[in-house]
XYZ file of C-alpha atoms in Angstrom:
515
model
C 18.431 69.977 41.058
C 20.204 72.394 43.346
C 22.681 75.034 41.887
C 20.463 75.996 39.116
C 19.104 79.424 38.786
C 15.286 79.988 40.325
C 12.614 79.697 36.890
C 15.342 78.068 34.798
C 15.390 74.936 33.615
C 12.428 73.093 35.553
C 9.829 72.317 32.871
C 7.041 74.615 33.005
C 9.199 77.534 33.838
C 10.637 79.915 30.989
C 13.458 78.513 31.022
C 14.695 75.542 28.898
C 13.083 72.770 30.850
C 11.966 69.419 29.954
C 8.051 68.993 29.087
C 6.939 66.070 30.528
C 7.704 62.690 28.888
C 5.322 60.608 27.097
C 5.311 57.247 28.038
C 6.178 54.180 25.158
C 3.339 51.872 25.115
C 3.802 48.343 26.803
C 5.585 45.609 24.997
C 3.912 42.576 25.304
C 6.163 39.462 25.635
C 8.448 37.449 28.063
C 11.345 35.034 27.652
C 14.792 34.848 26.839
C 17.619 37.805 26.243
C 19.020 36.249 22.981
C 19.212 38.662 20.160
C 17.078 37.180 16.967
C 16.434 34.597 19.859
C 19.886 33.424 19.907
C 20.293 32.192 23.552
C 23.450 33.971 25.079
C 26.015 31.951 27.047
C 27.782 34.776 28.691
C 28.026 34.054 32.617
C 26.699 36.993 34.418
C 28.605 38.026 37.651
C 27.292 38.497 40.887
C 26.360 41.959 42.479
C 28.891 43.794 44.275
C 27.623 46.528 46.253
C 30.102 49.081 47.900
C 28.674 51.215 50.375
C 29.603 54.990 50.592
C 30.704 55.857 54.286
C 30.405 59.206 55.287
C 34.324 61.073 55.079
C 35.005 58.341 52.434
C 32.573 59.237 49.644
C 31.382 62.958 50.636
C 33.909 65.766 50.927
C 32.045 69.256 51.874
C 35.482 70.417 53.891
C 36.194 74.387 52.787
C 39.678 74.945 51.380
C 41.896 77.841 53.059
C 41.031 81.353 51.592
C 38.344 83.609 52.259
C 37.784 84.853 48.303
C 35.863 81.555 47.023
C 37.934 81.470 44.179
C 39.771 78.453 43.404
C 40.901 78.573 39.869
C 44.382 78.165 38.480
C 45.483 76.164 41.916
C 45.895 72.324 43.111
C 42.570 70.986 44.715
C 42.976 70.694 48.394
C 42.898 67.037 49.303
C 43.381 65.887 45.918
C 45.081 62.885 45.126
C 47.503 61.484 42.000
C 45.805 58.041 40.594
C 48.051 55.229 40.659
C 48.821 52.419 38.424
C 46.596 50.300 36.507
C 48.244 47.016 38.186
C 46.392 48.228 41.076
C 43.187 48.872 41.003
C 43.403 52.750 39.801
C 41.900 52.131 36.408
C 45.330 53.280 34.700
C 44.904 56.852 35.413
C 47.251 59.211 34.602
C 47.040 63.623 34.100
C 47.512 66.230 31.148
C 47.594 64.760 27.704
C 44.311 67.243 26.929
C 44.064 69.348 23.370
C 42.312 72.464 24.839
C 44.953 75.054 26.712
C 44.184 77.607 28.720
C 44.461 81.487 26.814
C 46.885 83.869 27.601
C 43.039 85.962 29.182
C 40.523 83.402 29.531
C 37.505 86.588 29.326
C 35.506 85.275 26.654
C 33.190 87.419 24.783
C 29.327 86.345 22.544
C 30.965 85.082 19.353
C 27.375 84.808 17.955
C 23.796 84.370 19.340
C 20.986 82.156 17.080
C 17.351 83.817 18.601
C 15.222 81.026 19.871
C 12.724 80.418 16.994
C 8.772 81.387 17.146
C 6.626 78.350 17.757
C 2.784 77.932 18.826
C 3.420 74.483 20.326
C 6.955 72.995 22.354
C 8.990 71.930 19.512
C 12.131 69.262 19.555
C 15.285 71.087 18.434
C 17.495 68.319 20.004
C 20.486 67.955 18.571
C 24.307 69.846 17.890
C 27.356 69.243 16.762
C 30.893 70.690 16.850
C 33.437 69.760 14.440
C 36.687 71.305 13.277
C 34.926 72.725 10.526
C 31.308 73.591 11.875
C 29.430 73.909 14.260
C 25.801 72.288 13.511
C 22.497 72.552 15.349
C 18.831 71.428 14.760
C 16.315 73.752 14.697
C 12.290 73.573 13.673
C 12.223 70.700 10.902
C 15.901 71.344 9.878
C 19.732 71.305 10.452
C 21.711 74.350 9.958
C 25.501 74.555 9.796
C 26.786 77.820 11.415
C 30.406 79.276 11.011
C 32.409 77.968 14.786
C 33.763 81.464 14.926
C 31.305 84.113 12.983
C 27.882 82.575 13.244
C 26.856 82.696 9.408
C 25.075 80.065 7.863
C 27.363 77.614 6.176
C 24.513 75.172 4.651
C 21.070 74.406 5.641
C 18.691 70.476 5.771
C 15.694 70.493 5.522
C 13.608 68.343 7.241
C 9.657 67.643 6.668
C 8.605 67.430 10.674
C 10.656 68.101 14.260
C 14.321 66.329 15.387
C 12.781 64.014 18.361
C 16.346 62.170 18.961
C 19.793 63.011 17.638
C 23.319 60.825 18.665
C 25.778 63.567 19.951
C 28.774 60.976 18.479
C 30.119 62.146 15.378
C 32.290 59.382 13.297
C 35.908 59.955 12.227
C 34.303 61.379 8.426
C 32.152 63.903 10.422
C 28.829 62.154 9.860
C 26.166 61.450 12.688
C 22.633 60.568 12.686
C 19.150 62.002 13.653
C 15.235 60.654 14.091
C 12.858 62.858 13.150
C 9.198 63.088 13.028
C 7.383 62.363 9.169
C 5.881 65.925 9.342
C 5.027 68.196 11.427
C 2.306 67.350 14.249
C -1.019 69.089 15.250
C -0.739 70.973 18.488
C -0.058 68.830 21.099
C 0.619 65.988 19.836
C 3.294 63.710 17.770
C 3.426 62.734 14.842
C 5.737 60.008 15.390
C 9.218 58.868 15.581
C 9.582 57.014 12.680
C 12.609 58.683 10.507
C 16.038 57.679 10.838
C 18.995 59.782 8.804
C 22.576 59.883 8.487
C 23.466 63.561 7.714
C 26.794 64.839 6.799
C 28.069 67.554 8.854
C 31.059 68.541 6.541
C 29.053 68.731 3.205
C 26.159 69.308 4.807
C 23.599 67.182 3.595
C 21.277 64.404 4.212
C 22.619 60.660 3.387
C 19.671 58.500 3.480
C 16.375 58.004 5.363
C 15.101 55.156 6.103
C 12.004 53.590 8.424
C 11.429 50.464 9.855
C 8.126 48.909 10.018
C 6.462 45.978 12.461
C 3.617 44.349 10.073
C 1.688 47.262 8.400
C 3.486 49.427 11.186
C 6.481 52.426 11.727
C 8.220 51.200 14.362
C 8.605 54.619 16.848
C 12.138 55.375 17.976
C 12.592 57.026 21.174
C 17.308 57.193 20.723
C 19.583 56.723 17.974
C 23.042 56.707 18.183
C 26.428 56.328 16.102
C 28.979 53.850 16.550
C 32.213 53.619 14.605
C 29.906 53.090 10.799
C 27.092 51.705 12.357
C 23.618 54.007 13.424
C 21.759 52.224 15.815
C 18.365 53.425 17.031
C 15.854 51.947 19.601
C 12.571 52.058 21.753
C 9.613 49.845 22.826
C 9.365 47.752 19.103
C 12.863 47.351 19.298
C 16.291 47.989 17.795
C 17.319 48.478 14.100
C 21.094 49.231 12.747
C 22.080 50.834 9.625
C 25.315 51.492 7.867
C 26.446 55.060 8.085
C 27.497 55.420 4.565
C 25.114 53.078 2.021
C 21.868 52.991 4.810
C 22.032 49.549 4.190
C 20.428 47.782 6.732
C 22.057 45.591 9.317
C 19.414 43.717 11.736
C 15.851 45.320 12.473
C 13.229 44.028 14.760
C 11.384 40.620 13.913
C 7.889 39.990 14.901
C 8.722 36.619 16.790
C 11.263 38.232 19.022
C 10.267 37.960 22.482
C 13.130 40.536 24.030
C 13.736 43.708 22.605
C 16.981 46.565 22.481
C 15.249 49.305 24.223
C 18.166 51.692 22.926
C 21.662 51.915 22.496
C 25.198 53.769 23.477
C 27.452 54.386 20.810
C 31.298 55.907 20.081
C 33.947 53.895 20.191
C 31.509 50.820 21.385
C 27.913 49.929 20.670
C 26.395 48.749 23.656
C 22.431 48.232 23.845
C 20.020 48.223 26.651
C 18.036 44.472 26.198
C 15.018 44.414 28.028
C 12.858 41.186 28.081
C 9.760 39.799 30.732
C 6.649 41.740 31.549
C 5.953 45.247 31.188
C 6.205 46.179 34.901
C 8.674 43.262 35.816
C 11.065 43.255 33.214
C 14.879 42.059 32.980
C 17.356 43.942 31.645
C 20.729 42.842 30.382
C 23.487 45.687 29.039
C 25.446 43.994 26.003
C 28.202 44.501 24.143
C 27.627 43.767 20.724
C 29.435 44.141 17.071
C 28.065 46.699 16.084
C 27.847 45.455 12.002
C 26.620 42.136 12.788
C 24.698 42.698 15.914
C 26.580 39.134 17.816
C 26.699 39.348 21.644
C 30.385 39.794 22.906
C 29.171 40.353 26.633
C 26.031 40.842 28.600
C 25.622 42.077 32.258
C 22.926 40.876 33.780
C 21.583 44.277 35.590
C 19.617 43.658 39.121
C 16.375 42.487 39.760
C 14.112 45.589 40.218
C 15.315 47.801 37.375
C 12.585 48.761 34.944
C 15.108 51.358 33.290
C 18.813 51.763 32.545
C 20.871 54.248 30.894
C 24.551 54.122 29.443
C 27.117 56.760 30.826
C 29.567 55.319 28.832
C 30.625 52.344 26.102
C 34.285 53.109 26.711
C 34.732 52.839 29.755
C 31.479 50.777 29.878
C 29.370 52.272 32.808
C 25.677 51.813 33.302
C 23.364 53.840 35.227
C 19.801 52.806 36.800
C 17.543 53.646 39.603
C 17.373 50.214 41.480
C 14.225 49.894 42.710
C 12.916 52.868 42.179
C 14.940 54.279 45.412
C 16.424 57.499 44.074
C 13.359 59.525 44.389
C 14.791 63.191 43.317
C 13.850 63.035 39.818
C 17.254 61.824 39.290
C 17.019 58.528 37.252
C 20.027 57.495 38.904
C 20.808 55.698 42.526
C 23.850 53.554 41.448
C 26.446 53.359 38.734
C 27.386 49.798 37.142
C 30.950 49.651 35.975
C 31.402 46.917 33.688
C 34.104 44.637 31.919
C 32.838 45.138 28.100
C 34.549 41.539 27.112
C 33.424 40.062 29.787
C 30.533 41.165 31.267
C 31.608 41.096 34.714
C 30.368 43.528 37.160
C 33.478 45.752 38.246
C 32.247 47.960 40.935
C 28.584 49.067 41.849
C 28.819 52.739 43.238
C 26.281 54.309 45.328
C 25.235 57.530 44.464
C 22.300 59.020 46.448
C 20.366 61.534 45.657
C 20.976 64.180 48.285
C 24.518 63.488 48.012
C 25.203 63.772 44.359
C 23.773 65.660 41.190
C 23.915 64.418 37.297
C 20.625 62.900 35.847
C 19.469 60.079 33.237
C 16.695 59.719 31.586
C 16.541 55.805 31.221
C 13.120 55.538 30.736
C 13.354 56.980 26.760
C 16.857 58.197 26.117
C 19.018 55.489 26.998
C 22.408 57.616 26.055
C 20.751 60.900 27.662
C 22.911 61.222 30.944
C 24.209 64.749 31.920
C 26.692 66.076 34.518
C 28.160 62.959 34.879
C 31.489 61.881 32.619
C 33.527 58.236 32.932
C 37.183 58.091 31.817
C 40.145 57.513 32.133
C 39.427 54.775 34.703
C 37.569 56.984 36.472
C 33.531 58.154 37.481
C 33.186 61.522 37.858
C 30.048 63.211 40.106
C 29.283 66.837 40.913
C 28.099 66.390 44.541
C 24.540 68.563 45.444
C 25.031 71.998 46.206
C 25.792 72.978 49.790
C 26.201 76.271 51.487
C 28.744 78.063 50.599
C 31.330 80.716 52.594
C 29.697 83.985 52.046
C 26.258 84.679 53.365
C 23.611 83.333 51.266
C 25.721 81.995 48.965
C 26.000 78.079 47.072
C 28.575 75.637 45.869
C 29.287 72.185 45.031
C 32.081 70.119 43.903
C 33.138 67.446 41.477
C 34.740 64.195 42.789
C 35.599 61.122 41.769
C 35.530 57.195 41.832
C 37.553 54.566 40.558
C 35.968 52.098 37.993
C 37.397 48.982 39.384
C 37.198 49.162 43.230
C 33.972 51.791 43.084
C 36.061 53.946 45.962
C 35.967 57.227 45.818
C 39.832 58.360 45.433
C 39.778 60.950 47.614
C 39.863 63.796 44.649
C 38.448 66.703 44.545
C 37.814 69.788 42.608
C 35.738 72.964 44.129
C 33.208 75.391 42.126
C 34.457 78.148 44.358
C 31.670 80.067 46.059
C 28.523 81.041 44.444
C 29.236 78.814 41.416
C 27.985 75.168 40.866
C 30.357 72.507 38.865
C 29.088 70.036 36.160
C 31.265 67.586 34.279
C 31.301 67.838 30.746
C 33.554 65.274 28.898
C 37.039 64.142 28.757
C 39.834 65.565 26.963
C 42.608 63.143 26.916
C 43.610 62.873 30.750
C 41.693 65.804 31.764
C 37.883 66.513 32.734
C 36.287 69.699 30.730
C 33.414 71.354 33.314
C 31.493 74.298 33.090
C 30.993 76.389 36.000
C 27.281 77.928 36.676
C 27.686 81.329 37.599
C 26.562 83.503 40.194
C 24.027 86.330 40.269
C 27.084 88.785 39.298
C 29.576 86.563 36.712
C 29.610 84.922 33.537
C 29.628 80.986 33.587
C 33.152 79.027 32.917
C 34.895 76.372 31.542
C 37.449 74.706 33.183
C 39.942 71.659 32.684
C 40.483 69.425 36.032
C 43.752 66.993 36.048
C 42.773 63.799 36.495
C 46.120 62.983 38.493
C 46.710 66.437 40.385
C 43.134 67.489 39.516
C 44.496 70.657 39.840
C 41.641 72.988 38.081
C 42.999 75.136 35.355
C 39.992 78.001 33.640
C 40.003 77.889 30.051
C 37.245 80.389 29.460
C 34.800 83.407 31.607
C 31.876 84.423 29.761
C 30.934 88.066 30.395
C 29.006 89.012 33.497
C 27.025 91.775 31.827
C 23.580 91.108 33.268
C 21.586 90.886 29.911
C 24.554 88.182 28.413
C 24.675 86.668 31.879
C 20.938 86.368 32.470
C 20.519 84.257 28.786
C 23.245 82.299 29.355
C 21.352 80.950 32.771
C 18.353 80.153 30.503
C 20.780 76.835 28.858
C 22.473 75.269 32.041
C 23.812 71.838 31.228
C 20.854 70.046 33.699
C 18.790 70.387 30.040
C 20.332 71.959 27.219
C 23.148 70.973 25.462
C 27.006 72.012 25.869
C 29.933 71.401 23.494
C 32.787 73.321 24.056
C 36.289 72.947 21.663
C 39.045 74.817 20.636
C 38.584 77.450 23.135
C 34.848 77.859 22.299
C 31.327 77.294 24.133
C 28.576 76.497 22.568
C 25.552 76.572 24.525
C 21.916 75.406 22.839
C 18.198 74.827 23.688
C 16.535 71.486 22.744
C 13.004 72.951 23.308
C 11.361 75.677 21.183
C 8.271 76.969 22.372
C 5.660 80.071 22.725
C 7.280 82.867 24.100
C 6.979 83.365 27.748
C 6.221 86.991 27.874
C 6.894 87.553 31.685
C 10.248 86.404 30.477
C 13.224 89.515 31.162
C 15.864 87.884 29.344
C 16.269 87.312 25.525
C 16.325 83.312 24.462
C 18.353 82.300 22.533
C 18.438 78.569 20.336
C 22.177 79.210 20.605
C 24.825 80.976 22.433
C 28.330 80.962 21.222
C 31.231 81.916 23.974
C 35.107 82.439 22.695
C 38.135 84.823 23.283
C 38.715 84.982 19.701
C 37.143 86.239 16.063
């Protein structure tokens, strides 16, 4: 991925990379795409590809100014969105809770060390309410003050976090899968534990497992929609209720397609994959997400072994047709997606070399980072190019409309040296963090979506020992939630300590101008 730091992030390097991923074992069986082999009588629209011309789709065009910074100002050949009658996906600017501060100069709120292990250890998983903000760490959850750090309540959990939803539902609750206990070195000791936790009390709901004959069934997601937790992999899907654990559907041993995962929030949409191993079809459904009925299917193209959800609301798909994208991406085209119909709105282009963001379809169907979709709306940070000072890198973030696919003509600069990843929405606005430079702190900043006019809402400190830890949890692998005027930046990997390492890890770093 360009714009990331030199020995950060790549796996194998000290940084908080990904080690490599273990592939699910086949699933024997073809057929049809009926859930509980229901046969599905949604009409699947045809393919619409929209090519990407260069000038249309690529803007690398520097903006007046000779400083690099472009904070606080209107983007330079940025555009309003227009009306929903017409194509613009109903756009409109502003209506976003966080505001910028009177100083936007952050300080470290709190640091969590990176915990000792022998062996790479999961520590997926975090969560940011009004209340607390929670993360996993080795065979637990712990619930840290937003503001001062200190430990508000602790779970315990018998082996490692291998999948956690990052949805939280409207009574703070969310959902993990965790491994039965902990493994030998080197090895797994299975996905097999599904739990609702409560982030407010802070405890564990239920756990429950699913198995196929005398069998766990291994999970590789799980997600949260509205009161439903849904997890997935290779055996298939099972749903739960948030609250009781009751359980909703589960896999049946006759089934001849199977949910490889699912994408929660305010939908549940699931990933159905049925045919051979290395020929399979894939279909990306709507579905209730109590009862587990079809309301729409898409019908993805032939040639996909994987797909991954961007989004259930707006629905947007993501998949590497044909195995074309060949940067390690996961991604060479976007799907957006009528969720009552099924209809294919737009297919957009997105090459490689052209534009960053990644998915990992092939396990974690919800896992897609540096790219957001809303408010009618797909938003890319392009690669990094060069940037106006000597040596120097940047990148932008621009954006595509959901129903026509073309790219409106928006954009929103890093300024030089920096490199721009979207984050999530927040209301009419787009929340991105800024990598830093060799000399500065990272950002945040808020981009309109009508002016996309880029406003900074925080500057972490560019003292070099704050500044070099910080570049050890970039959002190409660890996890970012920023609210209320506060970044929180954690590792999803624990591991041996890399001694040729100069900076000090941390499992979290927390970023605010107040406490």
């Amino acid at each position: 991925m360009q714009g990331m730091q030199p020995g950060y992030g790549y796996p194998g390097h000290p940084g908080q990379g990904q080690p490599p991923t273990v592939p699910m074992a086949p699933r024997p069986g073809a057929g049809g795409g009926g859930r509980n082999n229901t046969v599905l009588l949604i009409v699947v629209a045809a393919v619409v590809a929209i090519a990407l011309i260069i000038g249309g789709g690529i803007w690398y065009a520097k903006s007046s100014g000779d400083d690099g910074k472009r904070h606080d100002t209107a983007s330079s050949g940025g555009g309003t969105g227009g009306s929903d009658d017409k194509g613009s996906g109903g756009t409109t600017g502003g209506g976003g809770k966080e505001k910028a501060p009177a100083d936007p100069s952050s300080r470290l709120l709190f640091g969590v060390p990176l915990p000792k292990a022998d062996d790479t250890v999961s520590v997926e998983g975090s969560w940011l309410t009004d209340t607390v903000y929670a993360k996993s760490g080795i065979a637990k959850v712990v619930g840290y003050d937003p503001v001062k750090g200190t430990e508000l309540w602790t779970i315990k959990l018998p082996g490692p976090v291998c999948a956690a939803s990052e949805h939280v539902d409207d009574d703070g609750r969310t959902a993990i899968a965790f491994q039965p206990k902990m493994p030998e070195k080197g090895s797994s000791a299975g996905c097999s534990q599904v739990a609702a936790i409560d982030l407010t009390a802070g405890k564990k709901l239920w756990t429950k497992s699913v198995k196929s004959g005398d069998y766990p069934v291994m999970f590789a997601n799980v997600t949260v929609a509205q009161h439903t937790v849904a997890v997935g992999g290779s055996d298939g899907g099972a749903a739960f209720d948030i609250e009781s654990g009751k359980t909703l559907w589960q896999p049946k041993p006759d089934d001849t397609c199977y949910d490889e995962g699912y994408g929660g929030g305010a939908r549940l949409v699931a990933v159905r994959k049925c045919g051979e191993y290395d020929d399979p079809q894939l279909n990306i459904q709507t579905i209730d997400p109590v009862s587990g009925k079809v309301i729409s299917e898409y019908r993805m193209p032939d040639g996909v072994l994987y797909a991954s959800i961007v989004s259930t609301d707006p629905l947007v798909a993501a998949a590497d047709v044909g195995q074309s994208a060949g940067d390690g991406s996961g991604v060479s085209d976007y799907f957006s997606i009528d969720d009552k119909t099924g209809r294919l709105l737009a297919r957009i282009p997105a090459p490689g070399d052209t534009y960053g963001g990644r998915c990992d379809g092939t396990n974690r169907i919800e896992d897609c980072r540096q790219v957001v979709a809303g408010n009618g709306r797909l938003y890319l940070m392009t690669e990094a190019h060069d940037g106006k000072g000597e040596y120097t890198r940047t990148n932008e973030i621009v954006a595509f409309d959901l129903k026509t696919g073309k790219p409106t003509g928006q954009r929103a600069e890093a300024g030089d040296g920096y490199t721009l990843s979207p984050l999530r929405m927040d209301g009419g606005n787009l929340i991105a963090y800024d990598a830093p430079p060799y000399n500065k702190g990272g950002q945040v900043v808020s981009i309109d979506s009508g002016s996309f006019k880029v406003t900074r809402l925080l500057e972490n400190p560019s003292t070099k020992s704050v500044r070099d830890s910080e570049v050890n949890l970039l959002p190409e692998y660890a996890e970012l939630r920023f609210g209320k005027g506060r970044l929180y930046m954690s590792a999803v990997f624990a591991k041996e300590r890399d001694m040729s390492s100069y900076s000090k890890e941390y499992l979290v770093m927390a970023f605010g101008t107040d406490g």
